C-alpha positions in Angstrom: 101.5 68.4 247.0 101.9 64.8 248.2 101.7 61.6 246.2 100.0 58.4 247.1 100.7 54.7 246.5 98.1 52.0 246.1 94.7 51.9 244.5 92.9 52.9 247.6 94.9 56.0 248.1 94.7 57.1 244.5 90.9 56.6 244.5 90.4 58.5 247.8 92.5 61.5 246.7 90.9 61.5 243.2 87.3 61.3 244.5 88.0 63.8 247.2 89.3 66.3 244.7 86.2 65.8 242.5 83.9 66.3 245.5 85.8 69.5 246.5 85.5 70.8 243.0 81.8 70.3 243.1 81.5 72.0 246.5 83.6 74.9 245.2 81.4 75.3 242.2 78.3 75.2 244.3 79.7 78.0 246.5 80.5 80.0 243.4 76.9 79.8 242.4 75.9 81.5 245.7 77.8 84.6 244.7 76.3 84.5 241.2 72.7 84.3 242.6 73.0 87.0 245.1 74.8 89.3 242.7 72.1 88.7 240.1 69.4 89.4 242.7 71.3 92.6 243.6 71.4 93.8 240.0 68.0 92.6 239.0 69.4 90.0 236.5 67.9 86.6 235.9 68.9 83.9 238.3 66.4 81.0 238.0 68.8 78.8 235.9 71.6 79.4 238.4 69.3 78.4 241.3 68.5 75.2 239.4 72.2 74.5 238.9 72.8 74.8 242.7 70.2 72.1 243.4 71.8 69.9 240.8 75.3 70.4 242.2 74.1 69.8 245.7 72.6 66.5 244.6 76.0 65.7 242.9 77.7 66.5 246.2 75.4 64.0 248.1 76.2 61.2 245.6 79.9 61.9 245.7 79.8 62.0 249.5 78.1 58.6 249.7 80.6 57.1 247.3 83.6 58.4 249.3 82.2 57.3 252.6 81.4 53.9 251.1 85.0 53.6 249.9 86.2 54.2 253.4 83.8 52.0 255.3 83.8 49.1 252.8 87.6 48.9 252.7 89.4 46.7 255.2 93.0 46.8 256.4 94.1 44.7 253.4 92.5 47.1 250.9 93.8 50.3 252.7 97.4 49.0 253.4 99.4 48.7 256.6 101.1 52.0 256.0 97.7 53.7 255.9 96.3 51.8 258.9 95.3 55.2 260.5 92.6 55.5 257.9 91.0 52.2 259.0 91.4 53.1 262.7 89.9 56.6 262.2 87.3 55.6 259.6 84.3 56.9 261.6 86.0 60.3 262.2 87.0 60.5 258.6 83.5 59.8 257.4 82.3 62.5 259.7 84.8 64.9 258.1 83.3 64.2 254.7 79.8 64.7 256.1 80.9 68.1 257.4 82.3 68.9 253.9 78.9 68.1 252.4 77.3 70.5 254.9 79.0 73.3 253.0 77.0 72.6 249.8 73.8 72.0 251.9 74.2 75.4 253.5 74.6 77.0 250.1 71.5 75.4 248.7 69.5 76.5 251.7 70.8 80.1 251.4 69.9 80.3 247.7 66.5 78.8 248.1 65.7 81.1 251.1 66.7 84.2 249.1 64.7 83.3 246.0 61.7 82.1 248.0 61.5 85.1 250.3 62.5 87.7 247.8 62.9 90.6 250.2 62.6 94.1 248.9 66.0 95.2 247.5 68.1 97.0 250.0 71.5 98.1 248.8 73.2 98.0 252.1 71.9 94.5 253.0 72.5 93.0 249.5 76.0 94.5 249.3 76.7 92.8 252.6 75.3 89.5 251.4 77.4 89.7 248.2 80.5 90.2 250.4 79.5 87.3 252.6 79.3 85.1 249.5 82.7 86.3 248.4 84.0 85.3 251.9 82.5 81.8 251.3 84.3 81.5 248.0 87.6 82.5 249.6 87.1 80.1 252.5 86.2 77.1 250.3 89.2 77.8 248.0 91.5 77.5 251.0 89.5 74.5 252.2 90.0 72.8 248.8 93.8 73.1 249.1 93.9 72.1 252.8 91.7 69.1 252.4 93.7 67.7 249.4 96.9 68.1 251.3 95.4 66.5 254.4 94.1 63.5 252.6 97.3 63.2 250.6 99.4 63.0 253.8 96.9 60.6 255.3 97.3 58.3 252.2 101.0 58.7 252.0 102.3 58.8 255.6 105.9 58.8 254.6 105.5 62.3 253.3 104.9 65.6 255.1 102.3 68.4 254.6 101.5 71.8 255.9 98.1 73.4 255.9 98.8 76.1 258.4 98.2 79.0 256.0 95.0 77.6 254.7 93.7 77.0 258.2 94.5 80.5 259.2 92.8 81.9 256.1 89.6 80.0 256.7 89.5 81.2 260.4 90.2 84.8 259.4 87.6 84.7 256.7 85.0 83.2 259.1 85.6 86.0 261.6 85.2 88.6 258.8 81.9 86.9 257.7 80.7 87.1 261.3 81.3 90.9 261.2 79.5 91.2 257.9 76.5 89.2 259.2 76.3 91.7 262.1 76.5 94.6 259.6 73.7 93.2 257.4 71.4 92.7 260.4 72.2 96.2 261.7 71.4 97.7 258.2 68.2 95.7 258.0 66.9 97.2 261.3 68.3 100.7 260.9 64.8 102.0 260.7 61.5 100.4 261.8 61.4 96.6 261.8 59.6 95.1 258.9 59.1 91.7 257.3 62.0 92.5 255.0 64.2 93.3 258.1 63.4 89.8 259.5 64.1 88.3 256.1 67.5 89.9 255.7 68.4 88.8 259.3 67.5 85.2 258.4 69.5 85.4 255.2 72.6 86.9 256.9 72.5 84.0 259.4 72.2 81.4 256.7 74.9 82.9 254.5 77.2 82.9 257.6 76.5 79.2 258.0 78.2 78.4 254.7 81.5 79.7 256.1 80.8 78.2 259.5 80.5 74.8 257.7 83.8 75.3 256.0 85.5 76.1 259.3 83.9 73.0 260.9 85.7 70.9 258.3 88.9 72.6 259.3 88.3 71.9 262.9 87.7 68.3 262.1 91.0 68.1 260.3 92.8 69.7 263.2 91.3 67.1 265.5 92.3 64.2 263.3 95.8 65.6 262.7 96.7 64.5 266.2 97.0 60.9 264.8 98.7 61.9 261.5 102.5 62.0 261.4 104.2 64.9 259.6 101.2 67.0 259.2 101.3 70.7 260.3 97.9 72.3 260.8 98.9 75.1 263.1 102.3 76.6 264.1 104.3 74.0 266.1 101.9 71.2 265.6 103.9 68.8 263.4 103.6 65.4 264.9 106.8 63.2 265.0 
């Protein structure tokens, strides 16, 4: 884990970690809700907590983006000039991160609003998709902190290769699960529940897609960040 110097760097890393913790907790709630729905346990309070957490994510995102856009070169420091030069792209990265929480909220609200008739095969698939989301966001948490740490402390090096690979592998697995859920939903005659499970599978998949989008944004930005390895043989001198 890298260290940072200067108030700006410390604030950006600290607030990013807080934001990531909230996103991670939001994703964990997705698994709790779909598991409760699967087993017939209460989930209303968990749904309410998802909405609260997503609102927290929005506030944290605005605060971080404001920190980036309102800070000039003198605030950021000459050694971290890349943050100033890439401010627009960095803000977009944080917006993509917020999309993960947004996708979770949408998935939870869709599930509890539609309330499709319980189908073991479909619900088992959705639970596994939620578990994929948890795994992907856990790797995203580690990768993003390392990424921002190197950005704020350019004299140090970082490597997020394993986390990037895990997110991409998990996203591919989630795609397969989405297909399996849809196939299970339509294994007999098409019904309103079939259409509902298809829509839910697509929305659950968007959570992991959103996590991968953040990874893609980091890979793109890494071209301007010295000493950060995002994929094999991509360390920039």
